[in-house]
Coordinates of C-alpha atoms and ligand atoms in Angstrom, one line a residue:
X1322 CA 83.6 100.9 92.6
X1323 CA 83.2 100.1 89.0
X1324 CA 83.5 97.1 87.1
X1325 CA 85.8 98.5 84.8
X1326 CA 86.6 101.7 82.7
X1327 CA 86.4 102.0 78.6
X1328 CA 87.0 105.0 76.9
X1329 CA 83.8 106.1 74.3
X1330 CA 81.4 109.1 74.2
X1331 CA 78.3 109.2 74.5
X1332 CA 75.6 111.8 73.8
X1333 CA 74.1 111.7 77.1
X1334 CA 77.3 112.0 79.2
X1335 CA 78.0 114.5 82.0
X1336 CA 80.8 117.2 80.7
X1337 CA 83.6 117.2 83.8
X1338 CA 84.8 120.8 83.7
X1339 CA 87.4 122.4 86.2
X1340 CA 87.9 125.7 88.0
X1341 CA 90.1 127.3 89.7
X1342 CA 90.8 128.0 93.6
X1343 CA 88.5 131.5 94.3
X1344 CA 87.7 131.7 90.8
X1345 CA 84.2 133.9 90.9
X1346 CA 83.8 134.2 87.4
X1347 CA 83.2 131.8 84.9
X1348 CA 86.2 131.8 82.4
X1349 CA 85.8 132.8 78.8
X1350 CA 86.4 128.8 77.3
X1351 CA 83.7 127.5 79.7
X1352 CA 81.4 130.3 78.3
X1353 CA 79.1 127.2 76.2
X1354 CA 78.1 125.7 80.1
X1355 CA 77.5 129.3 81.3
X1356 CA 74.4 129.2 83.3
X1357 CA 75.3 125.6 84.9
X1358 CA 79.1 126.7 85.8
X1359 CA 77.8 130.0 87.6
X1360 CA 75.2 128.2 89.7
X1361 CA 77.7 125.6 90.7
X1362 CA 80.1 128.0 91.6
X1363 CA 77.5 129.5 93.5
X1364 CA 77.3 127.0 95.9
X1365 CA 78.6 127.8 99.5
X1366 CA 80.6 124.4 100.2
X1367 CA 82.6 124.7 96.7
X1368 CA 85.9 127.0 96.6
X1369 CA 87.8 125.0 93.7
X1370 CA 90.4 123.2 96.1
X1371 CA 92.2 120.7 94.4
X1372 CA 89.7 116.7 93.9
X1373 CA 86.1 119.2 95.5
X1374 CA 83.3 118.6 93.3
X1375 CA 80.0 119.6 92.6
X1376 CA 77.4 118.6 90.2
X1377 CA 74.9 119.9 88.2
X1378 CA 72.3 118.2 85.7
X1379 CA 74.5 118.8 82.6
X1380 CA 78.0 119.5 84.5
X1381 CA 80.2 118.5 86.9
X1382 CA 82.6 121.1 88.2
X1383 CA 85.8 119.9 89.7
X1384 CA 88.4 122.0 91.7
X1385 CA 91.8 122.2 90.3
X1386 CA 93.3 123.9 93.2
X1387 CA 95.7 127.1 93.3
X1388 CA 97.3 128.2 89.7
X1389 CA 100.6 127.2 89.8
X1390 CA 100.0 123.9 92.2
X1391 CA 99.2 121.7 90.0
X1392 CA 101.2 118.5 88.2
X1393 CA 100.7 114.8 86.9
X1394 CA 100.8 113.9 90.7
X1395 CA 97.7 116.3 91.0
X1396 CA 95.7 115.6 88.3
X1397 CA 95.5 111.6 89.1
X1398 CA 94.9 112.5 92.9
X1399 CA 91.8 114.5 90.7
X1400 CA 91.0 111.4 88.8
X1401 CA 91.2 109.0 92.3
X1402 CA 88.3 111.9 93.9
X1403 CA 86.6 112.2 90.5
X1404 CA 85.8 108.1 90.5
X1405 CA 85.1 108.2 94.0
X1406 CA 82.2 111.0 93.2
X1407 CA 81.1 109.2 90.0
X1408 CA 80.5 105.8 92.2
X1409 CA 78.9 107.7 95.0
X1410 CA 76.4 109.5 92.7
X1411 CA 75.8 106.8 90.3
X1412 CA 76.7 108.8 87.2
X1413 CA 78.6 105.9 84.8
X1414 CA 79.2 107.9 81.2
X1415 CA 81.6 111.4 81.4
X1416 CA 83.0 113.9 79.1
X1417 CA 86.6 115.4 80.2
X1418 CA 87.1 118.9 78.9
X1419 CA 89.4 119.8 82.1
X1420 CA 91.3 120.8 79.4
X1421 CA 89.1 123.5 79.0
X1422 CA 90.7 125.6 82.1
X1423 CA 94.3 124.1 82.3
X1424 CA 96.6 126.1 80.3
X1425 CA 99.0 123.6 77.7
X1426 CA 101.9 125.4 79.5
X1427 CA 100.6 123.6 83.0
X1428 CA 99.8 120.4 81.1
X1429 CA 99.1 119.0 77.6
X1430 CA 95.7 117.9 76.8
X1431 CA 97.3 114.6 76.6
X1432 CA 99.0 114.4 79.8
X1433 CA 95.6 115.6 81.0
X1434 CA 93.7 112.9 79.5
X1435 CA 96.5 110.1 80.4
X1436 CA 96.8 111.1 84.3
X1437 CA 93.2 111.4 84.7
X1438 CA 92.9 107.9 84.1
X1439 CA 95.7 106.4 85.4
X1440 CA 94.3 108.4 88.5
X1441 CA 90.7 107.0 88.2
X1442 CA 91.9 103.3 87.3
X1443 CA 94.3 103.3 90.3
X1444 CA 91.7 104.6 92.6
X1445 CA 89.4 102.2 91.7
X1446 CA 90.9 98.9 92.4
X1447 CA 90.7 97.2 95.4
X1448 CA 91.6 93.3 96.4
X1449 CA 88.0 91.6 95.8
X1450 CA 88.9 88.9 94.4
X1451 CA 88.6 86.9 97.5
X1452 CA 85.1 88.6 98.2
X1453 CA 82.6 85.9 99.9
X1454 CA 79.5 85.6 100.5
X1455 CA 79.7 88.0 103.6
X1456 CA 81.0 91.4 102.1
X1457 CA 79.0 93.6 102.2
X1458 CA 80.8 96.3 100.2
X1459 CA 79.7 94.8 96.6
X1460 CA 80.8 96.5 93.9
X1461 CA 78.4 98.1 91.5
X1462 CA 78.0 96.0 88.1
X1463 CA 78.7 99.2 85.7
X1464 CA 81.1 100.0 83.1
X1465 CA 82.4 103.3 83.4
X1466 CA 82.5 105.2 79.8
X1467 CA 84.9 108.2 79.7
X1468 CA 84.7 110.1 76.2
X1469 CA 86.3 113.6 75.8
X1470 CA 85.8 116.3 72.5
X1471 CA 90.0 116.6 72.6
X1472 CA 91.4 114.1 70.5
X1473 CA 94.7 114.2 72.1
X1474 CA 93.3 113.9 75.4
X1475 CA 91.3 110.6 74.6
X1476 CA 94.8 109.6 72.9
X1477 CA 96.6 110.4 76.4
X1478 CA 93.4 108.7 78.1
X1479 CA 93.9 105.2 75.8
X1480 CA 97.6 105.3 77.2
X1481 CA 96.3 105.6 81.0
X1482 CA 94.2 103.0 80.5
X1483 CA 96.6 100.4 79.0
X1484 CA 99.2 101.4 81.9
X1485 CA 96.8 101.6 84.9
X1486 CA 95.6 98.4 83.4
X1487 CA 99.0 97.2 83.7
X1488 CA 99.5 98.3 86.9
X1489 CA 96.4 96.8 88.6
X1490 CA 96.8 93.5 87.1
X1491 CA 100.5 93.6 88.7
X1492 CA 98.5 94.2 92.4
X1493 CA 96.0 91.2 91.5
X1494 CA 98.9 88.9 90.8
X1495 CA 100.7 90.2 94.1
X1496 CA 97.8 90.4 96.4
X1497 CA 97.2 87.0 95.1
X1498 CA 98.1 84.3 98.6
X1499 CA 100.9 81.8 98.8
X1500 CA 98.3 79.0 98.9
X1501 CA 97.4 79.8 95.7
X1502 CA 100.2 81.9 94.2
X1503 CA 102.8 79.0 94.2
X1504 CA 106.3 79.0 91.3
X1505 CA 103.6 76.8 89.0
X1506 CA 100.7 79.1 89.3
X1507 CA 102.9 82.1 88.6
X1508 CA 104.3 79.8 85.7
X1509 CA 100.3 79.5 84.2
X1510 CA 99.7 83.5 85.0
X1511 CA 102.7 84.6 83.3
X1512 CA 101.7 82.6 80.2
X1513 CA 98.0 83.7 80.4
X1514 CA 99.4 87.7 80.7
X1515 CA 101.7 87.0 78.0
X1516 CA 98.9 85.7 75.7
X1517 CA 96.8 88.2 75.9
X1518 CA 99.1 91.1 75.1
X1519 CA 101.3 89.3 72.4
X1520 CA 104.1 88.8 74.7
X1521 CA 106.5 85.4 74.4
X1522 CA 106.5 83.2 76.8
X1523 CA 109.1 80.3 78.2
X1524 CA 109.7 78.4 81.6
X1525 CA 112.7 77.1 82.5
X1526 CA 111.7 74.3 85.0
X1527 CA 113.0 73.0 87.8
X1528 CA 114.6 69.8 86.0
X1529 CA 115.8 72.3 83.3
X1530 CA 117.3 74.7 86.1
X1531 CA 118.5 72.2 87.7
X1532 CA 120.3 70.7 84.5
X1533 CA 121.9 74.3 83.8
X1534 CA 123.4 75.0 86.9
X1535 CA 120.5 77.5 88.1
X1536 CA 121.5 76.8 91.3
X1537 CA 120.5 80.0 93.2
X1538 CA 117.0 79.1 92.0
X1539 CA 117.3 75.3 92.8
X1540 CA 118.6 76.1 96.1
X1541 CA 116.2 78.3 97.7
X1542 CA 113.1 76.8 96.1
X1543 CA 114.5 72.8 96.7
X1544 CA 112.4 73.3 100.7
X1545 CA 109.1 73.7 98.7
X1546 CA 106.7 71.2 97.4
X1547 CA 105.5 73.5 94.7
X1548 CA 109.2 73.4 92.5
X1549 CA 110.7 76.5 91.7
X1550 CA 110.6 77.9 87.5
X1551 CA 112.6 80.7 85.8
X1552 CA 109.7 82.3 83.6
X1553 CA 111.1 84.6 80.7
X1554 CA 108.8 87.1 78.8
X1555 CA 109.8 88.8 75.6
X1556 CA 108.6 92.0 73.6
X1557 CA 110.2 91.9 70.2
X1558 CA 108.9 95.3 68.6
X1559 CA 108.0 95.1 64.7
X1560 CA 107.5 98.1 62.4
X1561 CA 110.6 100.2 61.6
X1562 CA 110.9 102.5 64.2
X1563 CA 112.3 99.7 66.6
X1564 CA 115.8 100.6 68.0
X1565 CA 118.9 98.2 68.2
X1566 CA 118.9 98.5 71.8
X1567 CA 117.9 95.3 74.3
X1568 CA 117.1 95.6 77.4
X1569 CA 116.8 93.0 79.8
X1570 CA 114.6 93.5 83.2
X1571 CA 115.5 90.9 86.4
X1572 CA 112.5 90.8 88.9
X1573 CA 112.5 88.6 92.1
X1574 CA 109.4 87.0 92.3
X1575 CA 109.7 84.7 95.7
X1576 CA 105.8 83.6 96.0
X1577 CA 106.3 83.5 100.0
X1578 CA 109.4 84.3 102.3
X1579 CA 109.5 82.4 105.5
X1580 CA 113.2 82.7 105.6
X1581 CA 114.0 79.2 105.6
X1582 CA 115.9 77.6 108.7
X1583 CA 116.9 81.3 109.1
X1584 CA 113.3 81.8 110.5
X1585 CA 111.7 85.0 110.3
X1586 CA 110.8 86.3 113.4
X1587 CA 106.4 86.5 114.5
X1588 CA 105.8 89.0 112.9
X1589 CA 108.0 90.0 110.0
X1590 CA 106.7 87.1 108.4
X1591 CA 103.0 88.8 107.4
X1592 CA 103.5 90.6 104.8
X1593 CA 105.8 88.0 102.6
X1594 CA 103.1 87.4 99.8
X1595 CA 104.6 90.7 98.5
X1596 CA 108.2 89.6 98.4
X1597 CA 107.0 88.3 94.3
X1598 CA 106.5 92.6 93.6
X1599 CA 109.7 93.0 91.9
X1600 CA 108.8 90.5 89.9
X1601 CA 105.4 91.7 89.4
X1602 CA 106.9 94.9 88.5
X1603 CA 108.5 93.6 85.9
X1604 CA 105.4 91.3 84.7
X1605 CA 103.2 94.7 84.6
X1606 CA 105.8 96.9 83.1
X1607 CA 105.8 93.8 80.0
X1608 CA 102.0 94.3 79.8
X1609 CA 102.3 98.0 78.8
X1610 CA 105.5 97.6 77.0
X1611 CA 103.7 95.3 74.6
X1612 CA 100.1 96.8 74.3
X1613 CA 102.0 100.6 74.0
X1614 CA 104.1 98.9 71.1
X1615 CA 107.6 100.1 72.4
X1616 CA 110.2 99.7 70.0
X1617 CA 112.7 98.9 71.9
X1618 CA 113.9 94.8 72.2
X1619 CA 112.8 93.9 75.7
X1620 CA 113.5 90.8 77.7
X1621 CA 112.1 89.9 81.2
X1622 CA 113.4 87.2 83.7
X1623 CA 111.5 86.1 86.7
X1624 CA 113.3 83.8 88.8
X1625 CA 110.4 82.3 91.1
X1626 CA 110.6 80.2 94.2
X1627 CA 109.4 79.5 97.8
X1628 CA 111.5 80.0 100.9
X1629 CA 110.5 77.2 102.9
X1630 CA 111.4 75.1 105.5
X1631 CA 111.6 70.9 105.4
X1632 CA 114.3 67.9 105.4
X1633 CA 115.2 69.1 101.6
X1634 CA 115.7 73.1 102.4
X1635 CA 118.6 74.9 102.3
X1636 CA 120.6 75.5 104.9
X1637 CA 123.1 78.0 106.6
X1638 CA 126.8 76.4 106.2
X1639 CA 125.5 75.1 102.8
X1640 CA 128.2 76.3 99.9
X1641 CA 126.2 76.6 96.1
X1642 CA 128.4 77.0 92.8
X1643 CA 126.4 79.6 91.4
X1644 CA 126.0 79.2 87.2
X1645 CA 129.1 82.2 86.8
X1646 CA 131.3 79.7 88.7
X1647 CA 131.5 82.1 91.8
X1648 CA 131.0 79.8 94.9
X1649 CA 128.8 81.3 97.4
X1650 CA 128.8 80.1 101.2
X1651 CA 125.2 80.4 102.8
X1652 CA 125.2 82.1 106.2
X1653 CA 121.6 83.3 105.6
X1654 CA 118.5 81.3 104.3
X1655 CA 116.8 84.6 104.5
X1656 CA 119.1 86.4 101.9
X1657 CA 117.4 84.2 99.4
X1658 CA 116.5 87.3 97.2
X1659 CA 119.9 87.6 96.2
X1660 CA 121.1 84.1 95.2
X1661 CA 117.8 83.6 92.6
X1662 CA 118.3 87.3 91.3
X1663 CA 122.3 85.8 91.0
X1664 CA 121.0 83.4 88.5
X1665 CA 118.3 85.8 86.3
X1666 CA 121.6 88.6 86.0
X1667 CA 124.1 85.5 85.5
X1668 CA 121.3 84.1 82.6
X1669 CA 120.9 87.3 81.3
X1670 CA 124.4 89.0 80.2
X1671 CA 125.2 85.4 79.0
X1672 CA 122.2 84.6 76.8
X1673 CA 121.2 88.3 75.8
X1674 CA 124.4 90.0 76.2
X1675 CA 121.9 92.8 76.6
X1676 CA 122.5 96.8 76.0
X1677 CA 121.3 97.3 79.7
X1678 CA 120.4 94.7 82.7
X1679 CA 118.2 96.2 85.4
X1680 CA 117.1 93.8 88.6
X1681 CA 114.1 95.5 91.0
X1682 CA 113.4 93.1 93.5
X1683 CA 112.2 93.5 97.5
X1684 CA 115.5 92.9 99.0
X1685 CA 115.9 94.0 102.1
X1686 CA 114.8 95.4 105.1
X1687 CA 117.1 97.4 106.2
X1688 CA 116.3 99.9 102.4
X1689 CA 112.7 100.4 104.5
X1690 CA 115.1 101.6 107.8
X1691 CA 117.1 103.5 105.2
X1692 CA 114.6 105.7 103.0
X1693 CA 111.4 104.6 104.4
X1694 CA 108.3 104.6 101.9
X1695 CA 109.1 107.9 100.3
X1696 CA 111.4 106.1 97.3
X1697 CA 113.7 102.9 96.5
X1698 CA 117.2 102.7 96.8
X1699 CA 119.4 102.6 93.9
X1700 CA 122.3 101.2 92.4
X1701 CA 124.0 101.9 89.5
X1702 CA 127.2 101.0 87.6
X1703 CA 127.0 103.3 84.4
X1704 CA 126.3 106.9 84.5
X1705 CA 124.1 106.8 81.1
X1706 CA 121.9 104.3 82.6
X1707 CA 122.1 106.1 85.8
X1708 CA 120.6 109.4 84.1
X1709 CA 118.0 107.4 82.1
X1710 CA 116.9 105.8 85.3
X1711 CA 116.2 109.0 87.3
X1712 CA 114.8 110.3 84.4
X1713 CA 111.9 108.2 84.2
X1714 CA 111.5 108.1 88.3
X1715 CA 111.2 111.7 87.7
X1716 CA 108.6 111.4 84.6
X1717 CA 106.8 108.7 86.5
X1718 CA 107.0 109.7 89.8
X1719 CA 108.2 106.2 91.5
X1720 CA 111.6 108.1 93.1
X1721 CA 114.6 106.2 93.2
X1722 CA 117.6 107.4 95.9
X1723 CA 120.9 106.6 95.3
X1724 CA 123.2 104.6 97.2
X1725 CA 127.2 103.9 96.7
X1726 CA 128.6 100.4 96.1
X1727 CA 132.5 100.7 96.4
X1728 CA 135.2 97.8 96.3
X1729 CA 135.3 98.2 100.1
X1730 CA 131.6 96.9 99.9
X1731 CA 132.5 93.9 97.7
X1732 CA 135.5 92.7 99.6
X1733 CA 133.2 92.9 102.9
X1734 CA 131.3 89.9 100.9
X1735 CA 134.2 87.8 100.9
X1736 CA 133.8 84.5 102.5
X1737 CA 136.3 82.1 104.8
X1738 CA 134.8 78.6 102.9
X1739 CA 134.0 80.1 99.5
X1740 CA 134.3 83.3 97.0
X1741 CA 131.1 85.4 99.0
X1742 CA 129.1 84.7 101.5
X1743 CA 125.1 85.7 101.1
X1744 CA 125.6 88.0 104.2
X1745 CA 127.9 89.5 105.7
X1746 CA 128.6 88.5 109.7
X1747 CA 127.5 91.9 110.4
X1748 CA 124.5 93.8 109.7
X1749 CA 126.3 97.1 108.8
X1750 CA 124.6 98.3 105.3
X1751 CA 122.3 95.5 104.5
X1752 CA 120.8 97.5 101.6
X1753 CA 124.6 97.9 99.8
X1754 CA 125.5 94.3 100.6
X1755 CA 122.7 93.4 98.6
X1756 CA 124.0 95.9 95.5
X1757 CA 127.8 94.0 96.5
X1758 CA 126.7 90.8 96.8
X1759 CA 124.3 91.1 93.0
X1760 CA 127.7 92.8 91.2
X1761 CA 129.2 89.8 91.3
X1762 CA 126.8 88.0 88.9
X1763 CA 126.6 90.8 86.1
X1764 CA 128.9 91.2 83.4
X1765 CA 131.3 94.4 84.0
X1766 CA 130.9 95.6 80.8
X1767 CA 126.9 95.6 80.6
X1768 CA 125.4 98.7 82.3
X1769 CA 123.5 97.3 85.3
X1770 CA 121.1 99.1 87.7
X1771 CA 120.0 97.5 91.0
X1772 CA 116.2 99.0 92.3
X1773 CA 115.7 97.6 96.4
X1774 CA 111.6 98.3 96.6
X1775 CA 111.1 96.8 100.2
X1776 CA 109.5 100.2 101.7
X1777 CA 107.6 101.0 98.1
X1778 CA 105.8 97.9 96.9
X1779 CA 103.3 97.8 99.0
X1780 CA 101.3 99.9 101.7
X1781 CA 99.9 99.2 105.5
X1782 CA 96.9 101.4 104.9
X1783 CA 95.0 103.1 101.9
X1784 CA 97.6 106.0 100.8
X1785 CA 96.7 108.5 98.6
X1786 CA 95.3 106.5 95.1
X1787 CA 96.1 103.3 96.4
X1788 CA 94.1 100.6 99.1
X1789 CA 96.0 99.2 101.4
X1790 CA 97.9 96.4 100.0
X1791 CA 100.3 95.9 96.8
X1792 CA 101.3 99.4 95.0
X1793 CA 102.7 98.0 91.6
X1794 CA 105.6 100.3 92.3
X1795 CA 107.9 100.1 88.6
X1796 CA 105.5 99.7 86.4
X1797 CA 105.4 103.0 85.0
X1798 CA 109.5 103.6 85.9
X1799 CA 109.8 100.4 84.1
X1800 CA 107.8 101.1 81.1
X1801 CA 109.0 104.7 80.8
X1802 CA 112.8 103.4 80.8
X1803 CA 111.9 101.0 77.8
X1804 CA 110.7 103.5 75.9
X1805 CA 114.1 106.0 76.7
X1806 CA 116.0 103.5 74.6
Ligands
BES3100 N1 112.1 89.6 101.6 C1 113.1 90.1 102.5 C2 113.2 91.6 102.6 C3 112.0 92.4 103.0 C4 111.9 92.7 104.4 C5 111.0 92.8 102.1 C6 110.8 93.4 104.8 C7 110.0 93.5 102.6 C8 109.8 93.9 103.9 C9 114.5 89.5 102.3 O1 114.5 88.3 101.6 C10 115.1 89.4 103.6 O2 114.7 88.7 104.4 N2 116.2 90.2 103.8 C11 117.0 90.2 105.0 C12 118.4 90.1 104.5 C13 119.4 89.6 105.5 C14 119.1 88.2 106.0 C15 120.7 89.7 104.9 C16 116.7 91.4 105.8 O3 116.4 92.4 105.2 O4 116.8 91.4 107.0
ZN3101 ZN1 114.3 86.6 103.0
ZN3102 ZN1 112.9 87.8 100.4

C-alpha cells in the first residue's frame, strides 16, 4: 500500500507496457523496448491474461487480455493488479505507455490514462485509519509517481486522480464509527471537505431546523445526544461556459441506524455506520464536481441524524407535520430514511426551485432482496432525467435498475390518523413504498430521481478493486450526471 499517488515523470521510472493474450511477437510500436519486451514474453508463467505481469530492469509488461475483451471496467481491474505488483516489488516511479498496444478504437489514451488510476487509487485504499499499535500490515511510507509520454493520457490520469480521490475520501468519512462520526462531526467534515476544494458551506442546526419546521430531521434525530444538522454544499461554476441548469443532489446521511423503538433485530444492526453512504455519495460526488470545475450550478443537501433510542425519541403512533404541510403518522421508527430525505427534497424545490432534484440514500432492505449487489434501484418521474441517469450509470459503471411507482403505490401510503403513514401495514414492495412515500415531498413539476443503494454502498468482503467495507457507490454516477447538464 502506498501513501498516496501524484502524477510526474521521472527519468528513472519503469515504462508499463501491455501485450496481448498469445501475442509471440513483439508489436511494431513497442519496437524502442525490443530486447526487454521479447525476453519478458519469453517467460513461461506469462501468456498476456488480463492484470498478469512481469518485469524486467527497464520494463514492465502487463497483460491486457483477449482483443476485443477489454473496457474501462478492465483497464481499472489492470490498474487495481498493477498497484498491487508495484507495492509488492517496491518499484514507486512508472511511465504508462499501455497506450502503446491498445488501439484508440478500444480506448482513448485518455480514457486509458483516467481508468488506470481510478483503478490503482481504488485499489489502494483500505480503512487504516484506526491502525494501532498492533497491525502488523503497515503501510509502506512512499509516494507513488505515475508520469506518461502521452499528454492526453496524463490529462485522463489528472481526472482519475481527482475522482478516485473523491471517491476514497467518501469511504474514510463512511467507514468512519458512530462514536466518532456523530450529526456535529459530519457538520466539521463537511466544512473541512468544502474548504479544501472551494466548495460553500452552511449548517442548518438543530434550533434553526427546529425553528423552520424541519421536522423529519428534528424527529428522528430528537433520541440522540449528538443533535441532528441539515449541512448544504454548493458548487457555483465561474468562467463562461457554465450552463443555466441547477441541480440539486439529496443524500441521507443517518450517522448510525439502530431503528429507534422499532429496534433492529441482533444482527441487522452491524452494519448501520454505512446508512450516512448516500450522503457520502453525494459529499464525494461535490469533491470532484468542484476540483473538475463542472459548469453546471450544483447544490447538495445532507440531512444528518442518529436513530436512537431514549425518553426523547420518536416513537411509533407519533404524527409529524412535515415542512410541505403533509401530516405523516409514524408506524415505523426504522423508516427514518424517508422522513429526513422528506425535509432535504421539501427544502430543496422550495429554496432552489432546481432544474432537477435527485435523492440517493440507503433506504431499504428489501432493494438488497430485490436486485442484490449487482445495481441500485431506481426511480424516476421524468423521462429526460431518466435517460441522463442511465446514461452516466452506463459511462460510470454504478448500474441503476428501474422500478415503477404508480398512483396505486401512493394511495397504499395513505394513513387512518394522518395524510401517509412512513410504512405501510404490510411489507409488500418496501423498496417502491419508499419511492411513494419520498413523491410526496417533491414538487410535481421538478424532475426528480430516487437512487435506493442498500445492496451497493458497501461490501461484506474485498470485491474486485474494493476492501471490504464502504464502496463510495455515486460518486462517479453523481459526478458524470452534473456534468450531462
Ligand atoms: N437503513 C435501513 C435500510 C438498510 C437495510 C440499509 C439494510 C442497508 C442494509 C432503513 O432505515 C430501514 O431500516 N429500512 C427498513 C424500512 C422498513 C421499516 C419500512 C427496512 O428496509 O426494513
Ligand atoms: Zn432504519
Ligand atoms: Zn436507515
Amino acid at each position: 500500500m502506498f501513501k498516496s499517488l501524484k502524477i510526474g515523470s521521472s527519468r528513472s521510472a519503469t515504462v508499463v507496457l501491455g501485450v496481448w493474450q498469445d501475442s509471440k511477437r513483439v508489436p511494431p510500436s513497442l519496437s524502442k523496448w525490443k530486447t526487454d519486451v521479447l525476453e519478458l514474453l519469453s517467460q513461461k508463467t506469462f501468456s498476456g491474461k488480463r492484470g498478469q505481469i512481469v518485469v524486467s530492469n527497464k520494463v514492465l509488461l502487463v497483460g491486457l487480455g483477449k482483443r476485443g475483451d477489454l473496457n474501462n471496467a478492465g483497464l481499472q481491474g489492470i490498474g487495481g493488479s498493477l498497484i498491487k505488483t508495484l507495492d509488492q516489488i517496491g518499484l514507486h516511479t512508472i511511465d504508462l505507455c499501455l497506450q502503446a498496444t491498445i488501439p484508440r478504437g478500444v480506448a482513448s489514451s485518455q480514457k486509458i490514462g483516467e481508468s488506470i488510476i481510478e483503478g490503482m487509487n481504488i485499489a489502494n485504499w483500505r480503512v487504516d485509519m484506526f491502525d494501532g499499535v498492533a497491525t502488523t500490515t503497515k503501510r509502506v511510507l512512499k509516494t507513488l509517481t505515475v508520469g506518461s509520454p502521452s499528454k492526453e493520457c496524463v490529462s485522463g490520469m489528472k481526472r482519475g486522480l481527482i475522482m478516485s480521490n473523491a471517491i476514497n475520501d467518501a469511504r474514510r468519512v463512511a467507514a468512519t464509527p458512530p462514536n466518532i462520526c456523530n450529526p456535529p462531526w459530519m457538520a466539521k467534515e463537511a466544512k473541512k471537505i468544502a474548504k479544501s476544494c472551494g466548495l460553500k458551506c452552511k449548517i442548518i442546526t438543530f434550533a434553526k431546523a427546529q425553528e423552520l419546521g424541519l421536522n423529519g430531521i428534528v424527529n428522528v434525530g430528537m433520541g440522540s445526544a449528538e443533535k441532528p444538522c441539515m449541512i448544504i454544499l454548493e458548487h457555483t461554476p465561474g468562467g463562461k461556459k457554465k450552463s443555466k441548469e441547477h441541480l440539486c443532489l439529496v443524500g441521507k446521511t443517518i450517522t448510525y441506524d439502530t431503528g429507534g423503538y422499532s429496534l433492529k433485530i441482533s444482527n441487522g444492526m452491524k452494519g448501520m455506520k454505512y446508512d450516512k453512504n448516500g450522503g457520502m455519495a453525494v459529499l464525494g460526488a461535490m469533491e470532484a464536481i468542484a476540483n473538475l470545475n463542472v459548469p453546471t450550478r450544483v447544490t447538495a443537501i445532507l440531512p444528518c441524524a442518529e436513530n436512537m433510542v431514549s425518553s426523547n425519541a420518536y416513537r411509533p403512533d407519533d404524527i409529524i407535520k412535515m415542512y410541505n404541510g403533509v401530516s405523516v403518522e409514524v408506524t415505523n421508527t426504522d423508516a427514518e430514511g424517508r422522513l429526513v430525505l422528506a425535509d432535504g427534497l421539501a427544502w430543496g424545490c422550495k429554496h432552489l426551485k432546481p432544474t432537477a432534484i435527485v435523492d440517493i440514500a440507503t433506504l431499504t432492505g428489501g432493494v438488497v432482496v430485490a436486485l442484490g449487489s449487482f445495481c441500485a434501484g431506481f426511480w424516476c418521474n421524468d423521462t429526460k432525467l431518466r435517460k441522463r441517469v442511465e446514461k452516466s450509470a452506463a459511462h460510470s459503471g454504478e448500474r441503476v435498475w428501474q422500478l415503477p411507482l404508480w398512483e396505486d403505490h401512493r394511495n397504499y401510503m395513505r394513513a387512518k390518523h394522518a395524510d401517509i403513514h412512513n410504512s405501510a401495514p404490510a411489507r409488500g414492495a418496501h423498496p417502491i413504498q419508499g419511492a411513494a412515500f419520498l413523491s410526496f415531498f417533491v414538487d410535481e413539476d421538478i424532475p426528480w430521481a430516487h437512487i435506493d443503494i442498500a445492496g451497493v454502498s458497501s461490501v461484506e468482503r474485498d470485491r474486485g478493486l474494493f476492501c471490504a467495507g464502504p464502496t463510495g457507490w455515486g460518486v462517479r454516477l453523481l459526478t458524470n450526471l452534473a456534468e450531462s447538464f
